[in-house]
mmCIF file of C-alpha atoms in Angstrom:
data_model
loop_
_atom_site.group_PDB
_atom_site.id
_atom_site.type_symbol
_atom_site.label_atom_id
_atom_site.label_comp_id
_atom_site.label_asym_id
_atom_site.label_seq_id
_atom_site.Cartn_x
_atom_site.Cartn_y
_atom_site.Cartn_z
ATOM 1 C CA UNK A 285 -25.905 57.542 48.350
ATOM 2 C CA UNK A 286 -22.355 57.347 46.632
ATOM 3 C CA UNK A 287 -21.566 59.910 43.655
ATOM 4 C CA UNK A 288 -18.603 61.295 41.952
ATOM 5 C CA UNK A 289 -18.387 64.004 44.902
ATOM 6 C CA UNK A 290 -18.961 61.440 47.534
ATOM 7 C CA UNK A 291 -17.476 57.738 46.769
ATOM 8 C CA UNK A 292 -15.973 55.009 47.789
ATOM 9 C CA UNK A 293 -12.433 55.629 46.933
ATOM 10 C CA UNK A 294 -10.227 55.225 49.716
ATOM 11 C CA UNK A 295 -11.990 53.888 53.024
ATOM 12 C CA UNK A 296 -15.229 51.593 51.682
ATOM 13 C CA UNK A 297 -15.360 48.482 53.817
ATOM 14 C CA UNK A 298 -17.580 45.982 52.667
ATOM 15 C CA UNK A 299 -17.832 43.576 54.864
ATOM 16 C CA UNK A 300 -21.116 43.549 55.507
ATOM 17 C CA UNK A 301 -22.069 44.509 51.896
ATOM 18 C CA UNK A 302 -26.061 43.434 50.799
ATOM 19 C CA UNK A 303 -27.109 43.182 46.867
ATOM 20 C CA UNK A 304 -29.976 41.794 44.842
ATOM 21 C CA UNK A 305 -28.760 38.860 43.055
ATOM 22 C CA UNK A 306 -29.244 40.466 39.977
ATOM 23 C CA UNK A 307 -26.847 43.238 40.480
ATOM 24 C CA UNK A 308 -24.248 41.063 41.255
ATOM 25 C CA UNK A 309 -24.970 39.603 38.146
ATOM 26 C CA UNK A 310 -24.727 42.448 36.000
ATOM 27 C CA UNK A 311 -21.726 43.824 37.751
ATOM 28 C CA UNK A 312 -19.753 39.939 37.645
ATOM 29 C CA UNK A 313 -17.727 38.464 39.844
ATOM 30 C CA UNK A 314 -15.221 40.380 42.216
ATOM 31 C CA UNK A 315 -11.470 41.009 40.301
ATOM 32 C CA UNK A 316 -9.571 38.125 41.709
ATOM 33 C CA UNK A 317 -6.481 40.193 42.006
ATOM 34 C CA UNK A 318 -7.239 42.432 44.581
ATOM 35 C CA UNK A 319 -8.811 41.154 48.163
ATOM 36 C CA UNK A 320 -6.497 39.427 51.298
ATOM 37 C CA UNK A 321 -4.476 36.824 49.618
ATOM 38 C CA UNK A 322 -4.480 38.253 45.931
ATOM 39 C CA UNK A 323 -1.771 40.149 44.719
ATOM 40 C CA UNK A 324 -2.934 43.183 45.325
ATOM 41 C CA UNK A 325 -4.203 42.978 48.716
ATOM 42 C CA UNK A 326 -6.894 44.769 49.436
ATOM 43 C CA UNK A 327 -10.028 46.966 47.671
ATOM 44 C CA UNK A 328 -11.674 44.241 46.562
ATOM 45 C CA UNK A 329 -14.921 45.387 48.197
ATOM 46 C CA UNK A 330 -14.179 49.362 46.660
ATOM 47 C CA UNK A 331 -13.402 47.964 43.163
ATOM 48 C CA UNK A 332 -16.871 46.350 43.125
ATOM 49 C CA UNK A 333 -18.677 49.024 44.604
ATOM 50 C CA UNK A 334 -17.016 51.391 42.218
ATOM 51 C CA UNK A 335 -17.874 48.848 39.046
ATOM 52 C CA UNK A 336 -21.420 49.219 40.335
ATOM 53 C CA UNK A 337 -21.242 53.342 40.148
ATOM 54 C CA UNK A 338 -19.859 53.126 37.111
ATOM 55 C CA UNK A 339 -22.871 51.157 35.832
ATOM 56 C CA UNK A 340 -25.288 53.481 37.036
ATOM 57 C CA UNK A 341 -26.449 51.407 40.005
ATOM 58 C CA UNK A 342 -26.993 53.155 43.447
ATOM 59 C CA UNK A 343 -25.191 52.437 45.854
ATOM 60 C CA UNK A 344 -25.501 53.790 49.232
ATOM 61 C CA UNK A 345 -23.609 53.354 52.788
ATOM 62 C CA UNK A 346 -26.012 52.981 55.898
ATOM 63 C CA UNK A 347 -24.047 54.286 58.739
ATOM 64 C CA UNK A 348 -26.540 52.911 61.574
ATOM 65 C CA UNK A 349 -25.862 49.155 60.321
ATOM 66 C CA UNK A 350 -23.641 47.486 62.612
ATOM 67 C CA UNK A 351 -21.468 44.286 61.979
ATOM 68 C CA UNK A 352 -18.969 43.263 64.208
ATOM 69 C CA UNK A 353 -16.113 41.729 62.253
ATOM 70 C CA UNK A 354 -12.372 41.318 64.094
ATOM 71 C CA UNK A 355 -9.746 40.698 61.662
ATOM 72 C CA UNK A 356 -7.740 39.075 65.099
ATOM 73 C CA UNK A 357 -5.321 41.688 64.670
ATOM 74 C CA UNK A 358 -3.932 42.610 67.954
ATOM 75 C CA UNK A 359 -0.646 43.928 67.839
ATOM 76 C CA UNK A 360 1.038 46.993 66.151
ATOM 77 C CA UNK A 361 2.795 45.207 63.697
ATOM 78 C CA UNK A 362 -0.473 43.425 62.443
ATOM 79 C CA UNK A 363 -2.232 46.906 62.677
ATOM 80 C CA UNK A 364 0.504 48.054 60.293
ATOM 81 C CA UNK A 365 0.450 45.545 57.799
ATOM 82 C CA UNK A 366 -3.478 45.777 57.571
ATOM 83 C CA UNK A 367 -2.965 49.880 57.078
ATOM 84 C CA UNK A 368 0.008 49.374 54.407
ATOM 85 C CA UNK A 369 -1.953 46.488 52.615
ATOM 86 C CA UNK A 370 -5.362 49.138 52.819
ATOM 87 C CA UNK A 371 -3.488 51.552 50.867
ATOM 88 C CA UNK A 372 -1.487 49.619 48.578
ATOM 89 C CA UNK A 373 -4.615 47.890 47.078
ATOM 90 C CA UNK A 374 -6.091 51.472 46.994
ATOM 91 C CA UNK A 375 -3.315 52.510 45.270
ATOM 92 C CA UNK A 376 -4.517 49.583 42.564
ATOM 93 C CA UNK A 377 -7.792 50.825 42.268
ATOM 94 C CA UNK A 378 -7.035 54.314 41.734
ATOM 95 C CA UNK A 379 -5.210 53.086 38.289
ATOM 96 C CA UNK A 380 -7.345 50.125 37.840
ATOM 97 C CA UNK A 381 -10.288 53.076 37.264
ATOM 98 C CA UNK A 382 -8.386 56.064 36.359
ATOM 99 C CA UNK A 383 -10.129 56.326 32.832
ATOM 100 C CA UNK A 384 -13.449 56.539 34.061
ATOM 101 C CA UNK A 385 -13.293 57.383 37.445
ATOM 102 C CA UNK A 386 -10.944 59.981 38.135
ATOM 103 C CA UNK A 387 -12.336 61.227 41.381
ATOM 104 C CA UNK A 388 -11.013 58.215 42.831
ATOM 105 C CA UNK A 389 -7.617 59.948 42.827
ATOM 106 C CA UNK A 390 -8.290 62.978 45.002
ATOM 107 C CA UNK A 391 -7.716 60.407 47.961
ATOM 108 C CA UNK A 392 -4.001 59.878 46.466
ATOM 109 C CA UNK A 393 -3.972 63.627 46.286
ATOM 110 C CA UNK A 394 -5.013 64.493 49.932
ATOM 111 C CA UNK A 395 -2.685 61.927 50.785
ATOM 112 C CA UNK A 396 0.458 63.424 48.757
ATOM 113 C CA UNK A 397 -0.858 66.810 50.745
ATOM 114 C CA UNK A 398 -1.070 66.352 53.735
ATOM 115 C CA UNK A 399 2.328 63.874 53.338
ATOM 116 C CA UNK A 400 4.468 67.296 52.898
ATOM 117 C CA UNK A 401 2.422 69.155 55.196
ATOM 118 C CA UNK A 402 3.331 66.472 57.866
ATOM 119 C CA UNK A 403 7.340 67.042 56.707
ATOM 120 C CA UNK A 404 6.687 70.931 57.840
ATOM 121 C CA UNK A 405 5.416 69.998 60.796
ATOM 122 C CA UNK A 406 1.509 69.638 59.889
ATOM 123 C CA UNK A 407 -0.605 66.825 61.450
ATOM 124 C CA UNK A 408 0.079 63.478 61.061
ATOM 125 C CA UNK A 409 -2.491 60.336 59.747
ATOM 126 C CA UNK A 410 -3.306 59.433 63.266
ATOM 127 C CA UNK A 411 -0.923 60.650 66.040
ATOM 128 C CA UNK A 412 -2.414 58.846 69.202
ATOM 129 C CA UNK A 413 -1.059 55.231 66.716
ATOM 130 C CA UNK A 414 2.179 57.173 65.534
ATOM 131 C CA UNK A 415 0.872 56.598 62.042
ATOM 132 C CA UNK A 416 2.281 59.193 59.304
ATOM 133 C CA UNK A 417 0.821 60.054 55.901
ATOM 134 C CA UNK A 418 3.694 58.746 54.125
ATOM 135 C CA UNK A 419 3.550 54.786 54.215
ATOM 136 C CA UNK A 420 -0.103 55.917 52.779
ATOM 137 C CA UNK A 421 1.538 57.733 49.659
ATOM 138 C CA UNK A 422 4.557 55.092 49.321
ATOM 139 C CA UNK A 423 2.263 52.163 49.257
ATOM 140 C CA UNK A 424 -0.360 53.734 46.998
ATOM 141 C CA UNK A 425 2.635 54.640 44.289
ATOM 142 C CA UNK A 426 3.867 50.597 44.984
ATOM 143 C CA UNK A 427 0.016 49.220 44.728
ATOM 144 C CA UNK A 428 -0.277 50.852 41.278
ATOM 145 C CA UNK A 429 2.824 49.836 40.296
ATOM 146 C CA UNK A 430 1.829 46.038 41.040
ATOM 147 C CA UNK A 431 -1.565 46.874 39.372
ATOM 148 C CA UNK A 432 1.340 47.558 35.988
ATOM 149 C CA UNK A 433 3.387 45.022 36.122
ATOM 150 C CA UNK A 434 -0.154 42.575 36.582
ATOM 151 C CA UNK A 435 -1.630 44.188 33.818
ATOM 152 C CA UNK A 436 1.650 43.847 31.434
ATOM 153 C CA UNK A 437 2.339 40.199 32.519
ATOM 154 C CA UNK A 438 -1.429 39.357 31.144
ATOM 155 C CA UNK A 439 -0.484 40.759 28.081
ATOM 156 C CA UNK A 440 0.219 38.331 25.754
ATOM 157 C CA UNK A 441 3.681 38.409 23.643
ATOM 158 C CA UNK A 442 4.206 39.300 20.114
ATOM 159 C CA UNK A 443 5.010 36.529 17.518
ATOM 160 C CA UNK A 444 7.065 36.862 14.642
ATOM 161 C CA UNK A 445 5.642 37.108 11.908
ATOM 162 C CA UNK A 446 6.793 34.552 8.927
ATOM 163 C CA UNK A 447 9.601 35.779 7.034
ATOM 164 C CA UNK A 448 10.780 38.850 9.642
ATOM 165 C CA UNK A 449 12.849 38.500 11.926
ATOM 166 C CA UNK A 450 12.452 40.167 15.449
ATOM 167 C CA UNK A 451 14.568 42.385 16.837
ATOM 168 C CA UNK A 452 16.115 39.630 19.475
ATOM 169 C CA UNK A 453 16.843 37.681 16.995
ATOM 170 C CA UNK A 454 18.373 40.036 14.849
ATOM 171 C CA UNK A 455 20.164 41.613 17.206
ATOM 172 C CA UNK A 456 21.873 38.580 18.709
ATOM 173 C CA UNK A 457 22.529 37.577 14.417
ATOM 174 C CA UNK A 458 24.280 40.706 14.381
ATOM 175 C CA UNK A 459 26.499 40.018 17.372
ATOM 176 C CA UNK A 460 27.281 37.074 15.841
ATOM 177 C CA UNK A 461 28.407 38.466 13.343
#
C-alpha cells in the first residue's frame, strides 16, 4: 500500500492500472497535460495515483502482476528520449503537488544528490546504459518549468478597468509624449 513514506513519486507505471468505476469517478478524469503526446510528457499515470492518495483512497502496487507492454523502443536514442520525457513529466508533478504532497520531492532531492556525488566520482544512474543522474535533475528543473509557463498561460489577463488606464498604455502615452 502507497503512503507518504512509500509513494508513487518518481517511478509509478500504470499501465496496467485496475479501479472501481466509482473511484475513477471521484478522482475525475486524468490531467490532459501530462501523458505521451501532452505537453508535459509523461506522469500521467503518477498524477492520478497521487490525486487518489490525496483523497484518502488506497492505493496499492502488486508486484506479482505481470503485463507485458513494449513501447517498440529499440534503440538508444529512443531509450533516451523515453528516460528524459520520464523525468521531465516527473519534474511536473513534483510542482503540480508540491502544496499537498511534498514527499513527492525527495525523488528530485535524491536525484540533485546523487547528481554531485556522480561529479566526485560516485555512481552513476545506471552504468551498464551509460546513463548519468544529471539529464534526471536537468529535465525535472525543465518539466516544472513547463508545468509554469502552462499554468501562467491558463491564467486569464487583467482588464482595465473603466476610467484607469494600464500601465502599457500609459507607459507608451508617456513615450509619446
Amino acid at each position: 500500500r502507497l503512503t507518504r513514506a512509500v509513494h508513487p513519486g518518481g517511478f509509478v507505471l500504470g499501465c496496467n492500472m485496475t479501479m472501481h468505476r466509482d473511484v475513477a469517478a471521484r478522482i475525475g478524469p486524468f490531467d490532459e497535460r501530462f501523458g505521451a503526446g501532452g505537453a508535459l510528457r509523461s506522469a500521467e499515470d503518477t498524477d492520478y495515483l497521487v490525486r487518489a492518495m490525496l483523497a484518502g483512497m488506497a492505493v496499492e502496487y502488486v508486484p506479482d502482476m505481470t503485463i507485458f507492454h513494449h513501447h517498440g523502443r529499440r534503440d538508444r536514442k529512443a531509450i533516451d528520449r523515453l528516460h528524459r520525457d520520464y523525468h521531465f513529466g516527473n519534474g511536473a508533478l513534483c510542482l503540480k503537488h508540491i502544496r499537498r504532497a511534498p514527499f513527492l520531492l525527495r525523488h528530485f532531492y535524491w536525484a540533485a544528490r546523487s547528481a554531485m556525488r556522480e561529479l566526485a566520482g560516485g555512481p552513476r544512474f545506471d552504468h551498464e546504459l551509460r546513463l548519468s543522474h544529471w539529464p534526471i535533475v536537468l529535465m525535472n528543473l525543465a518539466g516544472a518549468a513547463k508545468f509554469v509557463l502552462l499554468v501562467l498561460a491558463r491564467r486569464p489577463k487583467r482588464q482595465a478597468q473603466p476610467g484607469k488606464e494600464t500601465n502599457e498604455a500609459a507607459s507608451a502615452e508617456a513615450g509619446a509624449r
